[in-house]
Amino acid sequence: PTRVFSGIQPSGGMHLGNYLGAIRKFVDLQHEYDCHFCVVNMHAITVWQDPQKLLEQTMHIAAAYLAAGVDPEKAVVFHQSGVRAHAELAWILNCVARIGWVNRMTQFKDKAGKDAERASVGLYTYPVLMAADILAYKATHVPVGEDQKQHLELARDVAAKFNHDYDKPDFFPQPEPLIKGQFGETGARIMSLRDGTMKMSKSNPSENSCIYLTDDTDLIAKKIKKAKSDPEPLPTETGGLEDRPEAKNLVGIYATLSGKSVAEVLSEFGGQGFGVFKPALAELVVEKISPISAEMRRLEGDPAFLQGILRKGAERASEVTEPILKEVKETVGYLV
Ligand code: TYM
């Protein structure tokens, strides 16, 4: 059976990369599969979070899930800290994962920066907690953006080693990343608007690099107008986007949001300059995003409602994880 798990950190605003790389896939998957979408607040505190802001951001992510179309009656929507299996399994899996595997994680190197000695221990074992998130549900499929691929590989290695060490070959399934959405490559990796070789990210220092779901029409138009581009007109063939990372990214965003292929977008805009393309892109982004941000604002005005959704989701999630956790504990020889 197919079981889906994914999570988003409540550590900053939701941006277009999170939406296209993750949430939009969640909305598609919930109709067919048994889905669990988590607000990973335990992951968020691997770097300092102001407590009040952490709570607000938790509601912000929950609001984004619902506003984008995740139905909490279908998918289980909950907060990570509300389900004890995440923390308990993480400890056991910390004892299965090898230091050498964790040392290879490029995201730790990026996030810890130059002075890794001062990073939290939690940031270091972050990918093992992520493996626990997935394996606590015996999830088979994990919709994520491309930046999470390496973490998924670690989760697969941890699952295989647990199965091997405890001689239970079929205990944990090998979770598959779902990186391409229904529109293929585009969306898997949305790049910064200021540098087509860096991913769009809330930690990017340039404020114009990232479109947040809460940006208003004027701000979106301004950011797209200022987006880095080049003086050439758009090519008519997809091959013409190679070596033009900024053009490729903007066309990719257009394609993903409109549900068209890159070839179709180029057949419409090929030969035209960015003076024509950028306003069309801004209009499309606003058209797709403003209903979501309006609904997010409405939902965030009622935190008690969102809290209720998360708490109820945590109960439903625990019904899935408790039997798995019990079996894991028995397997390793804990008294249960
Ligand atoms: P996070 O919170 O950084 O990002 C949430 C989701 O958004 C995707 N994403 C992007 N996709 C395309 N282009 C971009 N520029 C872009 N930026 C972010 C991410 O790939 C992710 O899918 N470790 C995870 C959260 C996590 C998780 C899990 C995910 C914790 N446990 C278990 C799946 C399963 C993270 O930090 O995502």
CSV table of C-alpha atoms and ligand atoms in Angstrom, one decimal:
chain,number,residue,atom,x,y,z
A,1,PRO,CA,0.0,0.0,0.0
A,2,THR,CA,1.1,3.5,-0.7
A,3,ARG,CA,1.5,5.7,2.3
A,4,VAL,CA,2.7,9.3,1.9
A,5,PHE,CA,4.5,11.5,4.5
A,6,SER,CA,6.0,14.9,4.2
A,7,GLY,CA,6.8,17.9,6.3
A,8,ILE,CA,7.6,21.6,6.2
A,9,GLN,CA,9.5,23.6,8.8
A,10,PRO,CA,7.8,26.5,10.6
A,11,SER,CA,11.0,28.5,10.5
A,12,GLY,CA,10.1,31.4,8.2
A,13,GLY,CA,7.5,32.4,5.6
A,14,MET,CA,6.2,30.0,3.0
A,15,HIS,CA,7.6,30.8,-0.4
A,16,LEU,CA,7.0,29.9,-4.0
A,17,GLY,CA,9.6,27.1,-3.8
A,18,ASN,CA,7.8,25.4,-0.9
A,19,TYR,CA,4.5,25.8,-2.7
A,20,LEU,CA,5.6,24.4,-6.0
A,21,GLY,CA,8.2,21.9,-4.7
A,22,ALA,CA,6.0,20.5,-1.9
A,23,ILE,CA,2.5,21.7,-1.0
A,24,ARG,CA,1.1,21.6,-4.5
A,25,LYS,CA,2.1,18.0,-4.8
A,26,PHE,CA,0.4,17.3,-1.4
A,27,VAL,CA,-2.8,18.6,-2.8
A,28,ASP,CA,-2.6,16.2,-5.8
A,29,LEU,CA,-1.6,13.2,-3.7
A,30,GLN,CA,-4.3,13.4,-1.0
A,31,HIS,CA,-7.1,12.2,-3.3
A,32,GLU,CA,-5.4,8.9,-4.1
A,33,TYR,CA,-3.3,8.0,-1.1
A,34,ASP,CA,-3.1,7.8,2.6
A,35,CYS,CA,-1.3,11.1,3.3
A,36,HIS,CA,0.3,12.6,6.4
A,37,PHE,CA,1.4,16.3,6.2
A,38,CYS,CA,3.4,17.5,9.2
A,39,VAL,CA,4.5,20.9,10.5
A,40,VAL,CA,8.0,19.9,11.7
A,41,ASN,CA,8.4,22.2,14.7
A,42,MET,CA,11.0,19.8,16.2
A,43,HIS,CA,13.2,20.3,13.2
A,44,ALA,CA,12.7,24.1,13.4
A,45,ILE,CA,14.4,24.4,16.8
A,46,THR,CA,17.6,23.0,15.5
A,47,VAL,CA,18.3,26.7,15.0
A,48,TRP,CA,17.1,29.2,17.6
A,49,GLN,CA,13.5,30.2,17.2
A,50,ASP,CA,11.7,32.8,19.3
A,51,PRO,CA,9.0,30.8,21.1
A,52,GLN,CA,6.1,33.1,20.3
A,53,LYS,CA,7.2,33.2,16.6
A,54,LEU,CA,7.5,29.4,16.5
A,55,LEU,CA,3.9,29.1,17.5
A,56,GLU,CA,2.8,31.7,15.0
A,57,GLN,CA,4.9,30.1,12.2
A,58,THR,CA,3.4,26.7,13.1
A,59,MET,CA,-0.1,28.1,12.5
A,60,HIS,CA,1.2,29.8,9.3
A,61,ILE,CA,2.3,26.5,7.8
A,62,ALA,CA,-0.9,24.8,8.9
A,63,ALA,CA,-2.8,27.7,7.3
A,64,ALA,CA,-0.8,27.3,4.1
A,65,TYR,CA,-1.6,23.6,3.9
A,66,LEU,CA,-5.3,24.3,4.2
A,67,ALA,CA,-5.4,27.4,2.0
A,68,ALA,CA,-3.6,25.6,-0.8
A,69,GLY,CA,-6.2,22.9,-0.8
A,70,VAL,CA,-5.0,20.2,1.6
A,71,ASP,CA,-8.2,18.8,3.1
A,72,PRO,CA,-7.7,17.8,6.8
A,73,GLU,CA,-10.6,15.4,6.6
A,74,LYS,CA,-8.7,13.4,3.9
A,75,ALA,CA,-5.0,14.0,4.7
A,76,VAL,CA,-3.7,13.9,8.3
A,77,VAL,CA,-2.5,17.5,9.1
A,78,PHE,CA,-0.6,17.8,12.4
A,79,HIS,CA,2.4,19.1,14.3
A,80,GLN,CA,5.4,16.9,14.8
A,81,SER,CA,5.8,17.6,18.5
A,82,GLY,CA,2.2,16.3,19.0
A,83,VAL,CA,3.2,12.8,18.1
A,84,ARG,CA,5.7,11.2,20.4
A,85,ALA,CA,6.9,8.5,18.0
A,86,HIS,CA,9.0,11.1,16.1
A,87,ALA,CA,11.2,11.8,19.1
A,88,GLU,CA,11.3,8.2,20.4
A,89,LEU,CA,12.1,6.7,17.0
A,90,ALA,CA,14.7,9.3,16.3
A,91,TRP,CA,16.7,8.2,19.3
A,92,ILE,CA,16.6,4.6,18.2
A,93,LEU,CA,17.6,5.6,14.7
A,94,ASN,CA,20.4,7.8,16.0
A,95,CYS,CA,21.9,4.5,17.2
A,96,VAL,CA,21.4,2.9,13.8
A,97,ALA,CA,22.7,5.7,11.6
A,98,ARG,CA,26.5,6.0,11.2
A,99,ILE,CA,28.4,9.3,11.8
A,100,GLY,CA,30.0,8.9,8.4
A,101,TRP,CA,26.7,9.0,6.7
A,102,VAL,CA,25.6,12.1,8.5
A,103,ASN,CA,28.9,13.8,7.8
A,104,ARG,CA,28.2,13.7,4.1
A,105,MET,CA,25.0,15.8,4.4
A,106,THR,CA,25.5,18.9,2.4
A,107,GLN,CA,22.6,20.8,4.0
A,108,PHE,CA,24.3,20.6,7.4
A,109,LYS,CA,27.4,22.1,5.9
A,110,ASP,CA,25.4,24.9,4.3
A,111,LYS,CA,23.3,25.6,7.4
A,112,ALA,CA,26.1,25.3,9.9
A,113,GLY,CA,28.3,27.7,7.9
A,114,LYS,CA,32.0,28.1,8.6
A,115,ASP,CA,31.8,27.6,12.3
A,116,ALA,CA,30.2,24.1,12.5
A,117,GLU,CA,31.5,23.6,16.1
A,118,ARG,CA,28.9,26.2,17.2
A,119,ALA,CA,26.0,24.5,15.4
A,120,SER,CA,23.5,22.7,17.6
A,121,VAL,CA,23.8,18.9,18.0
A,122,GLY,CA,20.2,18.8,16.8
A,123,LEU,CA,21.2,20.4,13.5
A,124,TYR,CA,23.7,17.7,13.0
A,125,THR,CA,21.3,14.8,13.6
A,126,TYR,CA,18.5,16.6,11.8
A,127,PRO,CA,18.4,14.1,8.9
A,128,VAL,CA,18.0,11.2,11.4
A,129,LEU,CA,14.9,12.9,12.9
A,130,MET,CA,13.7,13.2,9.3
A,131,ALA,CA,14.2,9.5,8.7
A,132,ALA,CA,12.2,8.9,11.9
A,133,ASP,CA,9.4,11.1,10.7
A,134,ILE,CA,9.1,9.0,7.6
A,135,LEU,CA,9.7,5.6,9.0
A,136,ALA,CA,7.4,6.1,12.0
A,137,TYR,CA,4.6,5.8,9.4
A,138,LYS,CA,6.3,3.1,7.3
A,139,ALA,CA,5.8,5.7,4.5
A,140,THR,CA,6.5,4.5,1.0
A,141,HIS,CA,6.5,7.9,-0.8
A,142,VAL,CA,7.8,11.3,0.2
A,143,PRO,CA,6.9,14.4,-1.9
A,144,VAL,CA,9.7,16.9,-1.5
A,145,GLY,CA,11.8,19.4,-3.6
A,146,GLU,CA,15.1,18.3,-5.0
A,147,ASP,CA,17.1,19.8,-2.1
A,148,GLN,CA,15.8,17.0,0.2
A,149,LYS,CA,17.0,14.1,-2.1
A,150,GLN,CA,20.1,13.5,-0.1
A,151,HIS,CA,18.2,13.3,3.2
A,152,LEU,CA,15.8,10.8,1.6
A,153,GLU,CA,18.8,8.6,0.6
A,154,LEU,CA,19.9,8.7,4.3
A,155,ALA,CA,16.4,7.6,5.4
A,156,ARG,CA,16.7,4.7,2.9
A,157,ASP,CA,20.1,3.7,4.3
A,158,VAL,CA,18.8,3.9,7.9
A,159,ALA,CA,15.8,1.8,7.0
A,160,ALA,CA,17.9,-0.9,5.4
A,161,LYS,CA,20.4,-1.0,8.2
A,162,PHE,CA,17.7,-1.3,10.9
A,163,ASN,CA,16.1,-4.2,8.9
A,164,HIS,CA,19.5,-5.8,8.5
A,165,ASP,CA,20.7,-5.3,12.1
A,166,TYR,CA,17.5,-6.7,13.6
A,167,ASP,CA,17.1,-9.4,11.0
A,168,LYS,CA,13.7,-8.1,9.8
A,169,PRO,CA,14.2,-7.7,6.0
A,170,ASP,CA,10.8,-6.3,5.3
A,171,PHE,CA,10.2,-4.2,8.4
A,172,PHE,CA,10.7,-0.7,7.1
A,173,PRO,CA,9.9,-0.1,3.4
A,174,GLN,CA,12.4,1.9,1.3
A,175,PRO,CA,10.8,5.4,1.1
A,176,GLU,CA,10.8,6.8,-2.4
A,177,PRO,CA,11.2,10.5,-3.0
A,178,LEU,CA,8.5,12.1,-5.2
A,179,ILE,CA,10.5,15.0,-6.7
A,180,LYS,CA,8.9,15.6,-10.0
A,181,GLY,CA,5.4,16.8,-9.8
A,182,GLN,CA,2.8,16.1,-12.4
A,183,PHE,CA,4.5,18.7,-14.6
A,184,GLY,CA,7.9,17.0,-14.6
A,185,GLU,CA,11.2,18.6,-13.8
A,186,THR,CA,9.9,22.2,-13.3
A,187,GLY,CA,8.9,22.9,-9.8
A,188,ALA,CA,11.4,20.5,-8.3
A,189,ARG,CA,13.9,23.2,-7.8
A,190,ILE,CA,12.8,26.8,-7.9
A,191,MET,CA,15.8,29.1,-8.0
A,192,SER,CA,16.5,32.5,-6.4
A,193,LEU,CA,15.2,35.5,-8.5
A,194,ARG,CA,18.5,37.2,-8.0
A,195,ASP,CA,20.8,34.2,-8.9
A,196,GLY,CA,19.6,31.4,-11.1
A,197,THR,CA,22.3,29.1,-9.7
A,198,MET,CA,21.0,29.3,-6.1
A,199,LYS,CA,17.8,27.8,-4.8
A,200,MET,CA,15.0,30.0,-3.7
A,201,SER,CA,15.3,30.0,0.1
A,202,LYS,CA,14.1,31.9,3.1
A,203,SER,CA,17.7,32.1,4.3
A,204,ASN,CA,18.8,34.0,1.2
A,205,PRO,CA,20.1,37.5,2.2
A,206,SER,CA,18.6,39.3,-0.8
A,207,GLU,CA,15.0,40.2,0.0
A,208,ASN,CA,14.1,40.3,-3.7
A,209,SER,CA,15.3,36.7,-4.3
A,210,CYS,CA,12.2,35.0,-2.8
A,211,ILE,CA,8.5,35.4,-3.4
A,212,TYR,CA,6.5,34.7,-0.2
A,213,LEU,CA,2.9,33.5,-0.4
A,214,THR,CA,2.0,36.5,1.7
A,215,ASP,CA,3.5,39.1,-0.7
A,216,ASP,CA,0.9,41.5,-2.1
A,217,THR,CA,0.4,42.2,-5.8
A,218,ASP,CA,2.7,45.2,-5.9
A,219,LEU,CA,5.5,43.4,-4.1
A,220,ILE,CA,5.3,40.4,-6.4
A,221,ALA,CA,5.3,42.7,-9.5
A,222,LYS,CA,8.4,44.5,-8.1
A,223,LYS,CA,10.3,41.4,-7.3
A,224,ILE,CA,9.7,39.9,-10.7
A,225,LYS,CA,10.5,43.2,-12.4
A,226,LYS,CA,13.8,43.2,-10.5
A,227,ALA,CA,14.5,39.5,-11.1
A,228,LYS,CA,17.8,38.9,-12.8
A,229,SER,CA,17.5,38.2,-16.5
A,230,ASP,CA,19.6,38.7,-19.6
A,231,PRO,CA,19.3,40.9,-22.6
A,232,GLU,CA,18.4,38.2,-25.1
A,233,PRO,CA,14.8,37.4,-26.1
A,234,LEU,CA,13.4,34.1,-25.0
A,235,PRO,CA,14.4,31.2,-27.2
A,236,THR,CA,11.8,29.3,-29.3
A,237,GLU,CA,13.2,25.9,-28.4
A,238,THR,CA,13.8,24.4,-24.9
A,239,GLY,CA,17.4,23.8,-25.7
A,240,GLY,CA,17.9,27.5,-25.9
A,241,LEU,CA,17.5,27.8,-22.2
A,242,GLU,CA,20.7,25.9,-21.4
A,243,ASP,CA,23.3,28.2,-20.0
A,244,ARG,CA,20.6,30.8,-19.2
A,245,PRO,CA,19.8,29.8,-15.6
A,246,GLU,CA,17.7,32.9,-14.8
A,247,ALA,CA,15.6,32.6,-18.0
A,248,LYS,CA,15.2,28.9,-17.4
A,249,ASN,CA,14.0,29.5,-13.9
A,250,LEU,CA,11.4,32.2,-14.8
A,251,VAL,CA,10.1,30.1,-17.7
A,252,GLY,CA,10.0,27.1,-15.4
A,253,ILE,CA,7.9,29.0,-12.8
A,254,TYR,CA,5.6,30.1,-15.5
A,255,ALA,CA,5.2,26.6,-16.9
A,256,THR,CA,4.6,25.0,-13.4
A,257,LEU,CA,2.1,27.6,-12.4
A,258,SER,CA,0.2,27.5,-15.6
A,259,GLY,CA,0.2,23.7,-16.0
A,260,LYS,CA,1.9,24.0,-19.4
A,261,SER,CA,5.1,22.4,-20.6
A,262,VAL,CA,8.2,24.6,-21.0
A,263,ALA,CA,7.9,24.0,-24.8
A,264,GLU,CA,4.4,25.3,-24.8
A,265,VAL,CA,5.4,28.4,-22.8
A,266,LEU,CA,8.2,29.0,-25.3
A,267,SER,CA,5.9,28.6,-28.3
A,268,GLU,CA,3.9,31.4,-26.7
A,269,PHE,CA,6.7,33.7,-25.6
A,270,GLY,CA,9.7,32.7,-27.7
A,271,GLY,CA,11.3,35.6,-29.6
A,272,GLN,CA,9.9,38.1,-27.0
A,273,GLY,CA,12.0,40.0,-24.5
A,274,PHE,CA,11.7,40.0,-20.7
A,275,GLY,CA,9.8,43.4,-21.0
A,276,VAL,CA,6.9,41.3,-22.3
A,277,PHE,CA,7.5,38.1,-20.4
A,278,LYS,CA,8.0,39.5,-16.9
A,279,PRO,CA,4.6,41.3,-16.6
A,280,ALA,CA,2.9,38.2,-17.9
A,281,LEU,CA,4.7,36.1,-15.3
A,282,ALA,CA,3.9,38.6,-12.5
A,283,GLU,CA,0.2,38.5,-13.5
A,284,LEU,CA,0.2,34.7,-13.4
A,285,VAL,CA,1.9,34.5,-10.0
A,286,VAL,CA,-0.6,37.0,-8.5
A,287,GLU,CA,-3.5,35.1,-10.1
A,288,LYS,CA,-2.4,31.8,-8.6
A,289,ILE,CA,-1.1,33.0,-5.2
A,290,SER,CA,-3.5,35.7,-4.1
A,291,PRO,CA,-6.5,33.4,-3.4
A,292,ILE,CA,-4.2,31.3,-1.3
A,293,SER,CA,-2.7,34.2,0.7
A,294,ALA,CA,-6.2,35.7,1.2
A,295,GLU,CA,-7.4,32.3,2.6
A,296,MET,CA,-4.2,32.0,4.8
A,297,ARG,CA,-4.9,35.4,6.3
A,298,ARG,CA,-8.5,34.4,7.1
A,299,LEU,CA,-7.4,31.2,8.7
A,300,GLU,CA,-4.5,32.8,10.7
A,301,GLY,CA,-7.1,35.1,12.2
A,302,ASP,CA,-8.6,32.0,13.9
A,303,PRO,CA,-5.7,30.3,15.6
A,304,ALA,CA,-8.0,28.2,17.8
A,305,PHE,CA,-9.4,26.6,14.7
A,306,LEU,CA,-6.0,25.8,13.4
A,307,GLN,CA,-4.9,24.4,16.7
A,308,GLY,CA,-7.9,22.2,16.8
A,309,ILE,CA,-7.1,20.8,13.3
A,310,LEU,CA,-3.5,20.1,14.4
A,311,ARG,CA,-4.4,18.5,17.7
A,312,LYS,CA,-7.0,16.3,16.0
A,313,GLY,CA,-4.5,15.4,13.3
A,314,ALA,CA,-1.9,14.5,15.9
A,315,GLU,CA,-4.3,12.0,17.5
A,316,ARG,CA,-5.0,10.4,14.1
A,317,ALA,CA,-1.3,10.3,13.3
A,318,SER,CA,-0.6,8.6,16.7
A,319,GLU,CA,-3.1,5.9,15.8
A,320,VAL,CA,-0.8,5.1,12.8
A,321,THR,CA,2.5,5.4,14.7
A,322,GLU,CA,1.7,3.8,18.0
A,323,PRO,CA,1.6,0.2,16.8
A,324,ILE,CA,4.7,0.7,14.6
A,325,LEU,CA,6.6,2.3,17.6
A,326,LYS,CA,5.6,-0.6,19.8
A,327,GLU,CA,6.9,-3.1,17.3
A,328,VAL,CA,10.1,-1.2,17.0
A,329,LYS,CA,10.6,-1.2,20.8
A,330,GLU,CA,10.0,-4.9,21.0
A,331,THR,CA,12.4,-5.4,18.1
A,332,VAL,CA,15.2,-3.7,19.8
A,333,GLY,CA,14.5,-5.4,23.1
A,334,TYR,CA,13.0,-2.6,25.2
A,335,LEU,CA,10.6,-3.6,27.9
A,336,VAL,CA,7.1,-2.6,26.6
B,1,TYM,P1,11.8,22.8,4.2
B,1,TYM,O1,10.9,23.3,5.3
B,1,TYM,O2,13.1,23.5,4.0
B,1,TYM,O3,11.0,22.9,2.8
B,1,TYM,C1,9.7,22.4,2.7
B,1,TYM,C2,9.6,21.8,1.3
B,1,TYM,O4,9.8,22.7,0.3
B,1,TYM,C3,10.7,22.2,-0.6
B,1,TYM,N1,11.5,23.4,-1.2
B,1,TYM,C4,11.7,23.6,-2.5
B,1,TYM,N2,11.2,23.0,-3.6
B,1,TYM,C5,11.6,23.5,-4.8
B,1,TYM,N3,12.4,24.7,-4.9
B,1,TYM,C6,12.8,25.3,-3.8
B,1,TYM,N4,13.6,26.4,-4.0
B,1,TYM,C7,12.5,24.8,-2.5
B,1,TYM,N5,12.8,25.2,-1.3
B,1,TYM,C8,12.2,24.3,-0.4
B,1,TYM,C9,11.6,21.3,0.2
B,1,TYM,O5,12.3,20.4,-0.7
B,1,TYM,C10,10.6,20.6,1.0
B,1,TYM,O6,9.9,19.6,0.4
B,1,TYM,N6,13.8,18.7,6.0
B,1,TYM,C11,12.7,19.2,5.4
B,1,TYM,C12,11.4,19.1,6.2
B,1,TYM,C13,11.2,17.6,6.7
B,1,TYM,C14,10.6,16.6,5.9
B,1,TYM,C15,10.5,15.5,6.8
B,1,TYM,C16,10.3,16.4,4.6
B,1,TYM,C17,11.3,17.2,7.9
B,1,TYM,N7,11.0,15.9,8.0
B,1,TYM,C18,10.1,14.2,6.3
B,1,TYM,C19,9.8,15.2,4.1
B,1,TYM,C20,9.7,14.1,5.0
B,1,TYM,C21,12.9,20.7,5.2
B,1,TYM,O7,13.7,21.3,5.8
B,1,TYM,O8,12.0,21.2,4.3
